[in-house]
PDB file of C-alpha atoms and ligand atoms in Angstrom:
ATOM      1  CA  MET F 127      -8.444   7.623  14.478  1.00 89.00           C
ATOM      2  CA  ARG F 128      -5.832  10.148  13.393  1.00 92.00           C
ATOM      3  CA  ASP F 129      -3.518   9.051  16.231  1.00 94.00           C
ATOM      4  CA  ALA F 130      -3.939   5.429  15.169  1.00 96.00           C
ATOM      5  CA  VAL F 131      -2.878   6.304  11.607  1.00 97.00           C
ATOM      6  CA  VAL F 132       0.184   8.189  12.893  1.00 96.00           C
ATOM      7  CA  ARG F 133       1.121   5.132  14.982  1.00 96.00           C
ATOM      8  CA  LEU F 134       0.595   2.687  12.101  1.00 97.00           C
ATOM      9  CA  TRP F 135       2.503   4.776   9.566  1.00 98.00           C
ATOM     10  CA  PRO F 136       5.662   6.547  10.803  1.00 98.00           C
ATOM     11  CA  GLU F 137       6.632   6.744   7.093  1.00 98.00           C
ATOM     12  CA  ILE F 138       3.949   9.392   6.466  1.00 98.00           C
ATOM     13  CA  GLN F 139       6.459  11.828   7.978  1.00 98.00           C
ATOM     14  CA  TRP F 140       8.752  11.167   5.003  1.00 98.00           C
ATOM     15  CA  ILE F 141       6.334  13.104   2.754  1.00 98.00           C
ATOM     16  CA  GLU F 142       7.794  16.598   2.504  1.00 98.00           C
ATOM     17  CA  ASN F 143       4.773  18.448   1.096  1.00 98.00           C
ATOM     18  CA  PRO F 144       2.534  19.215   4.121  1.00 98.00           C
ATOM     19  CA  LYS F 145      -0.676  19.281   2.044  1.00 98.00           C
ATOM     20  CA  LEU F 146       0.034  15.852   0.535  1.00 98.00           C
ATOM     21  CA  ARG F 147       1.091  14.513   3.952  1.00 98.00           C
ATOM     22  CA  GLU F 148      -2.268  15.588   5.383  1.00 98.00           C
ATOM     23  CA  GLN F 149      -4.244  14.186   2.436  1.00 98.00           C
ATOM     24  CA  VAL F 150      -2.497  10.802   2.783  1.00 98.00           C
ATOM     25  CA  THR F 151      -3.252  10.778   6.525  1.00 98.00           C
ATOM     26  CA  GLN F 152      -6.905  11.668   5.864  1.00 98.00           C
ATOM     27  CA  THR F 153      -7.241   8.907   3.262  1.00 98.00           C
ATOM     28  CA  TRP F 154      -6.141   6.319   5.839  1.00 98.00           C
ATOM     29  CA  VAL F 155      -8.441   7.846   8.473  1.00 98.00           C
ATOM     30  CA  LYS F 156     -11.404   7.599   6.082  1.00 97.00           C
ATOM     31  CA  ALA F 157     -10.541   4.015   5.116  1.00 97.00           C
ATOM     32  CA  LEU F 158     -10.337   2.930   8.772  1.00 96.00           C
ATOM     33  CA  GLU F 159     -13.617   4.693   9.585  1.00 96.00           C
ATOM     34  CA  ARG F 160     -15.355   2.738   6.805  1.00 93.00           C
ATOM     35  CA  SER F 161     -13.638  -0.581   7.454  1.00 92.00           C
ATOM     36  CA  PRO F 162     -14.851  -3.410   9.673  1.00 87.00           C
ATOM     37  CA  LEU F 163     -11.182  -3.761  10.691  1.00 89.00           C
ATOM     38  CA  LYS F 164      -9.748  -1.885  13.651  1.00 91.00           C
ATOM     39  CA  PRO F 165      -6.345  -0.184  13.349  1.00 94.00           C
ATOM     40  CA  ASP F 166      -4.589  -2.811  15.460  1.00 94.00           C
ATOM     41  CA  ASP F 167      -6.054  -5.651  13.341  1.00 91.00           C
ATOM     42  CA  LEU F 168      -3.603  -4.507  10.641  1.00 94.00           C
ATOM     43  CA  ASN F 169      -0.743  -5.592  12.898  1.00 95.00           C
ATOM     44  CA  HIS F 170      -2.188  -9.123  13.012  1.00 90.00           C
ATOM     45  CA  ILE F 171      -4.027 -10.032   9.807  1.00 86.00           C
ATOM     46  CA  PRO F 172      -2.012 -11.648   6.981  1.00 86.00           C
ATOM     47  CA  PHE F 173      -1.019  -9.281   4.190  1.00 87.00           C
ATOM     48  CA  THR F 174      -2.637 -11.418   1.533  1.00 83.00           C
ATOM     49  CA  LEU F 175      -5.480 -13.891   1.358  1.00 76.00           C
ATOM     50  CA  LEU F 176      -3.833 -15.544  -1.651  1.00 79.00           C
ATOM     51  CA  ILE F 177      -1.162 -17.392   0.383  1.00 82.00           C
ATOM     52  CA  ALA F 178      -2.262 -20.088   2.836  1.00 79.00           C
ATOM     53  CA  ASN F 179      -0.952 -19.497   6.397  1.00 80.00           C
ATOM     54  CA  CYS F 180       0.779 -16.281   5.316  1.00 85.00           C
ATOM     55  CA  PRO F 181       3.316 -15.517   8.100  1.00 88.00           C
ATOM     56  CA  ILE F 182       3.696 -11.770   7.438  1.00 94.00           C
ATOM     57  CA  THR F 183       1.188  -9.190   8.647  1.00 93.00           C
ATOM     58  CA  PHE F 184      -0.527  -6.470   6.670  1.00 93.00           C
ATOM     59  CA  MET F 185       1.552  -3.673   8.229  1.00 97.00           C
ATOM     60  CA  GLU F 186       4.865  -5.562   7.977  1.00 97.00           C
ATOM     61  CA  HIS F 187       4.315  -6.016   4.267  1.00 97.00           C
ATOM     62  CA  LYS F 188       2.994  -2.505   3.574  1.00 98.00           C
ATOM     63  CA  ARG F 189       5.781  -0.761   5.464  1.00 98.00           C
ATOM     64  CA  CYS F 190       8.403  -2.987   3.828  1.00 98.00           C
ATOM     65  CA  VAL F 191       7.082  -1.965   0.397  1.00 98.00           C
ATOM     66  CA  VAL F 192       7.354   1.736   1.287  1.00 98.00           C
ATOM     67  CA  HIS F 193      10.953   1.246   2.466  1.00 98.00           C
ATOM     68  CA  ILE F 194      11.920  -0.740  -0.662  1.00 98.00           C
ATOM     69  CA  ALA F 195      10.275   1.863  -2.902  1.00 98.00           C
ATOM     70  CA  ARG F 196      12.056   4.796  -1.261  1.00 98.00           C
ATOM     71  CA  GLN F 197      15.461   3.136  -1.304  1.00 98.00           C
ATOM     72  CA  SER F 198      14.990   2.005  -4.918  1.00 98.00           C
ATOM     73  CA  ALA F 199      13.978   5.526  -5.920  1.00 98.00           C
ATOM     74  CA  GLU F 200      17.079   6.916  -4.190  1.00 98.00           C
ATOM     75  CA  ALA F 201      19.357   4.502  -6.083  1.00 98.00           C
ATOM     76  CA  MET F 202      17.677   5.314  -9.382  1.00 98.00           C
ATOM     77  CA  GLN F 203      17.962   9.030  -8.680  1.00 97.00           C
ATOM     78  CA  GLU F 204      21.646   8.684  -7.825  1.00 97.00           C
ATOM     79  CA  PHE F 205      22.622   6.801 -10.971  1.00 98.00           C
ATOM     80  CA  MET F 206      19.954   7.735 -13.521  1.00 97.00           C
ATOM     81  CA  GLY F 207      18.318  10.877 -12.190  1.00 95.00           C
ATOM     82  CA  ARG F 208      19.974  12.869 -14.982  1.00 97.00           C
ATOM     83  CA  ALA F 209      17.713  11.121 -17.496  1.00 97.00           C
ATOM     84  CA  LEU F 210      14.868   9.861 -15.316  1.00 97.00           C
ATOM     85  CA  PRO F 211      13.460  12.453 -12.914  1.00 97.00           C
ATOM     86  CA  ILE F 212      11.722  10.948  -9.885  1.00 98.00           C
ATOM     87  CA  ASN F 213       9.399  12.724  -7.472  1.00 98.00           C
ATOM     88  CA  MET F 214      10.154  11.192  -4.067  1.00 98.00           C
ATOM     89  CA  ASP F 215       6.946  12.502  -2.439  1.00 98.00           C
ATOM     90  CA  THR F 216       4.940  10.809  -5.183  1.00 98.00           C
ATOM     91  CA  VAL F 217       6.762   7.495  -4.632  1.00 98.00           C
ATOM     92  CA  VAL F 218       6.328   7.566  -0.845  1.00 98.00           C
ATOM     93  CA  ALA F 219       2.701   8.765  -0.885  1.00 98.00           C
ATOM     94  CA  GLY F 220       1.793   6.272  -3.623  1.00 98.00           C
ATOM     95  CA  ALA F 221       3.435   3.377  -1.779  1.00 98.00           C
ATOM     96  CA  ILE F 222       1.671   4.288   1.486  1.00 98.00           C
ATOM     97  CA  LEU F 223      -1.690   4.516  -0.288  1.00 98.00           C
ATOM     98  CA  ALA F 224      -1.348   1.609  -2.738  1.00 98.00           C
ATOM     99  CA  ASP F 225      -3.323  -0.819  -0.584  1.00 96.00           C
ATOM    100  CA  VAL F 226      -5.515   1.590   1.386  1.00 97.00           C
ATOM    101  CA  GLY F 227      -8.564   0.239  -0.480  1.00 96.00           C
ATOM    102  CA  LYS F 228      -7.918  -3.195   1.020  1.00 93.00           C
ATOM    103  CA  LEU F 229      -9.574  -1.945   4.186  1.00 93.00           C
ATOM    104  CA  LEU F 230     -12.841  -2.087   2.259  1.00 91.00           C
ATOM    105  CA  GLU F 231     -11.950  -5.420   0.675  1.00 87.00           C
ATOM    106  CA  TYR F 232     -11.707  -7.369   3.927  1.00 81.00           C
ATOM    107  CA  GLU F 233     -14.254  -8.322   6.510  1.00 80.00           C
ATOM    108  CA  LEU F 234     -14.013 -10.444   9.618  1.00 78.00           C
ATOM    109  CA  GLY F 235     -15.895 -13.735   9.309  1.00 80.00           C
ATOM    110  CA  PRO F 236     -17.768 -15.445  12.161  1.00 84.00           C
ATOM    111  CA  ASP F 237     -14.547 -17.350  12.985  1.00 83.00           C
ATOM    112  CA  GLY F 238     -12.796 -13.992  13.564  1.00 75.00           C
ATOM    113  CA  LYS F 239     -10.545 -14.522  10.525  1.00 74.00           C
ATOM    114  CA  SER F 240     -10.350 -12.012   7.699  1.00 73.00           C
ATOM    115  CA  ARG F 241     -11.977 -12.860   4.383  1.00 80.00           C
ATOM    116  CA  GLN F 242     -12.919 -10.999   1.214  1.00 82.00           C
ATOM    117  CA  SER F 243     -15.995  -8.780   1.503  1.00 84.00           C
ATOM    118  CA  GLU F 244     -18.736  -8.568  -1.135  1.00 85.00           C
ATOM    119  CA  ARG F 245     -17.512  -5.109  -2.094  1.00 85.00           C
ATOM    120  CA  GLY F 246     -13.983  -6.476  -2.406  1.00 85.00           C
ATOM    121  CA  GLU F 247     -15.213  -9.015  -4.902  1.00 86.00           C
ATOM    122  CA  ALA F 248     -16.962  -6.342  -6.973  1.00 90.00           C
ATOM    123  CA  LEU F 249     -14.270  -3.659  -6.689  1.00 92.00           C
ATOM    124  CA  ARG F 250     -10.679  -4.616  -6.039  1.00 92.00           C
ATOM    125  CA  HIS F 251      -8.610  -2.329  -3.822  1.00 94.00           C
ATOM    126  CA  PRO F 252      -6.932  -0.316  -6.614  1.00 96.00           C
ATOM    127  CA  PHE F 253     -10.406   1.027  -7.515  1.00 96.00           C
ATOM    128  CA  THR F 254     -11.683   1.691  -3.989  1.00 96.00           C
ATOM    129  CA  GLY F 255      -8.251   3.096  -3.064  1.00 97.00           C
ATOM    130  CA  VAL F 256      -8.408   5.686  -5.858  1.00 98.00           C
ATOM    131  CA  ALA F 257     -11.973   6.605  -4.848  1.00 97.00           C
ATOM    132  CA  LEU F 258     -10.940   7.169  -1.216  1.00 98.00           C
ATOM    133  CA  ALA F 259      -7.823   9.153  -2.163  1.00 98.00           C
ATOM    134  CA  LEU F 260      -9.675  11.415  -4.632  1.00 98.00           C
ATOM    135  CA  GLU F 261     -12.249  12.174  -1.938  1.00 98.00           C
ATOM    136  CA  CYS F 262      -9.364  13.434   0.193  1.00 98.00           C
ATOM    137  CA  GLY F 263      -7.950  15.604  -2.602  1.00 98.00           C
ATOM    138  CA  VAL F 264      -4.901  13.416  -3.373  1.00 98.00           C
ATOM    139  CA  ARG F 265      -3.341  14.499  -6.663  1.00 98.00           C
ATOM    140  CA  ASP F 266      -3.563  12.446  -9.852  1.00 98.00           C
ATOM    141  CA  ASP F 267       0.102  11.329 -10.092  1.00 98.00           C
ATOM    142  CA  VAL F 268      -0.283   9.653  -6.686  1.00 98.00           C
ATOM    143  CA  CYS F 269      -3.705   8.168  -7.559  1.00 98.00           C
ATOM    144  CA  HIS F 270      -2.082   6.776 -10.722  1.00 98.00           C
ATOM    145  CA  ILE F 271       0.197   4.681  -8.492  1.00 98.00           C
ATOM    146  CA  ILE F 272      -2.765   3.322  -6.510  1.00 98.00           C
ATOM    147  CA  ALA F 273      -4.581   2.531  -9.772  1.00 98.00           C
ATOM    148  CA  ALA F 274      -1.604   0.881 -11.493  1.00 98.00           C
ATOM    149  CA  HIS F 275       0.274  -0.840  -8.659  1.00 97.00           C
ATOM    150  CA  ALA F 276      -1.263  -4.294  -9.147  1.00 94.00           C
ATOM    151  CA  ALA F 277      -1.959  -6.528 -12.146  1.00 93.00           C
ATOM    152  CA  GLU F 278      -4.653  -4.186 -13.526  1.00 93.00           C
ATOM    153  CA  GLY F 279      -1.841  -1.669 -14.028  1.00 94.00           C
ATOM    154  CA  ASP F 280      -0.212  -3.906 -16.630  1.00 96.00           C
ATOM    155  CA  LEU F 281      -2.725  -2.377 -19.051  1.00 94.00           C
ATOM    156  CA  VAL F 282      -1.626   1.167 -18.147  1.00 95.00           C
ATOM    157  CA  LYS F 283       1.430   3.174 -19.242  1.00 97.00           C
ATOM    158  CA  ARG F 284       3.025   3.449 -15.804  1.00 98.00           C
ATOM    159  CA  THR F 285       5.015   6.471 -14.654  1.00 98.00           C
ATOM    160  CA  THR F 286       8.515   5.850 -13.286  1.00 98.00           C
ATOM    161  CA  GLU F 287       7.148   6.278  -9.742  1.00 98.00           C
ATOM    162  CA  ALA F 288       4.392   3.720 -10.434  1.00 98.00           C
ATOM    163  CA  TYR F 289       6.929   1.193 -11.789  1.00 98.00           C
ATOM    164  CA  ILE F 290       8.979   1.570  -8.621  1.00 98.00           C
ATOM    165  CA  VAL F 291       5.999   0.949  -6.315  1.00 98.00           C
ATOM    166  CA  HIS F 292       4.691  -1.896  -8.490  1.00 98.00           C
ATOM    167  CA  HIS F 293       8.007  -3.744  -8.373  1.00 98.00           C
ATOM    168  CA  ALA F 294       8.556  -3.005  -4.670  1.00 98.00           C
ATOM    169  CA  ASP F 295       5.127  -4.485  -3.969  1.00 97.00           C
ATOM    170  CA  PHE F 296       5.732  -7.604  -6.032  1.00 96.00           C
ATOM    171  CA  MET F 297       9.227  -8.296  -4.726  1.00 96.00           C
ATOM    172  CA  ALA F 298       7.771  -8.297  -1.216  1.00 96.00           C
ATOM    173  CA  TYR F 299       4.996 -10.678  -2.305  1.00 94.00           C
ATOM    174  CA  LEU F 300       6.101 -13.117  -5.012  1.00 93.00           C
ATOM    175  CA  PRO F 301       8.780 -14.974  -2.957  1.00 93.00           C
ATOM    176  CA  PHE F 302       6.026 -16.141  -0.601  1.00 90.00           C
ATOM    177  CA  LYS F 303       4.275 -17.902  -3.471  1.00 89.00           C
ATOM    178  CA  ASN F 304       7.057 -20.491  -3.528  1.00 89.00           C
ATOM    179  CA  ALA F 305       6.600 -22.369  -0.245  1.00 87.00           C
ATOM    180  CA  ARG F 306      10.252 -23.496  -0.367  1.00 90.00           C
ATOM    181  CA  ASN F 307      11.355 -19.904   0.192  1.00 91.00           C
ATOM    182  CA  VAL F 308       9.427 -19.536   3.424  1.00 88.00           C
ATOM    183  CA  LYS F 309      10.841 -20.517   6.790  1.00 86.00           C
ATOM    184  CA  PRO F 310       8.394 -22.808   8.618  1.00 77.00           C
ATOM    185  CA  LYS F 311       6.839 -21.243  11.725  1.00 70.00           C
TER     186      LYS F 311
HETATM  187 FE1  FE2 S 668      -2.230  -4.149  -3.666  1.00 90.00          FE
END
């Protein structure tokens, strides 16, 4: 399973702290072990169940968010780092883990298509994601990003790193909600 995670997530290598890099890897390993989805399913299933006929896959969306978050953090560091310190490992680890709980939120229906699981209905992925990450020893500033990346996080005082991941995630999602933005297949 470890090899599968390394193949899915080349961006894990961007994390400089070896302990955090290993904890992030282990969190994904654990999620895949407990998920009805197989690693390669993530290269095929749509990234959201909220958009009909979503043309972008889970991994395309997740990796795009990590790239947006890192490049945004670099720009903010360059121009505003003097006043707004940013921990790049926290941004990258948080972005890679933000949706790890989704692996417990999906299940494959009898038609072979992904749908929301019973657990997913009871506990959305920010909650299960934090639980998985804490089990693997991931530090609190990274778990804060998992917890606060989605709408639930609007009730939380986000760190700078959490704002970056939140906005990266939404800018790679919201345009799809307007069908006129999306190129027909
Ligand atoms: Fe999410």
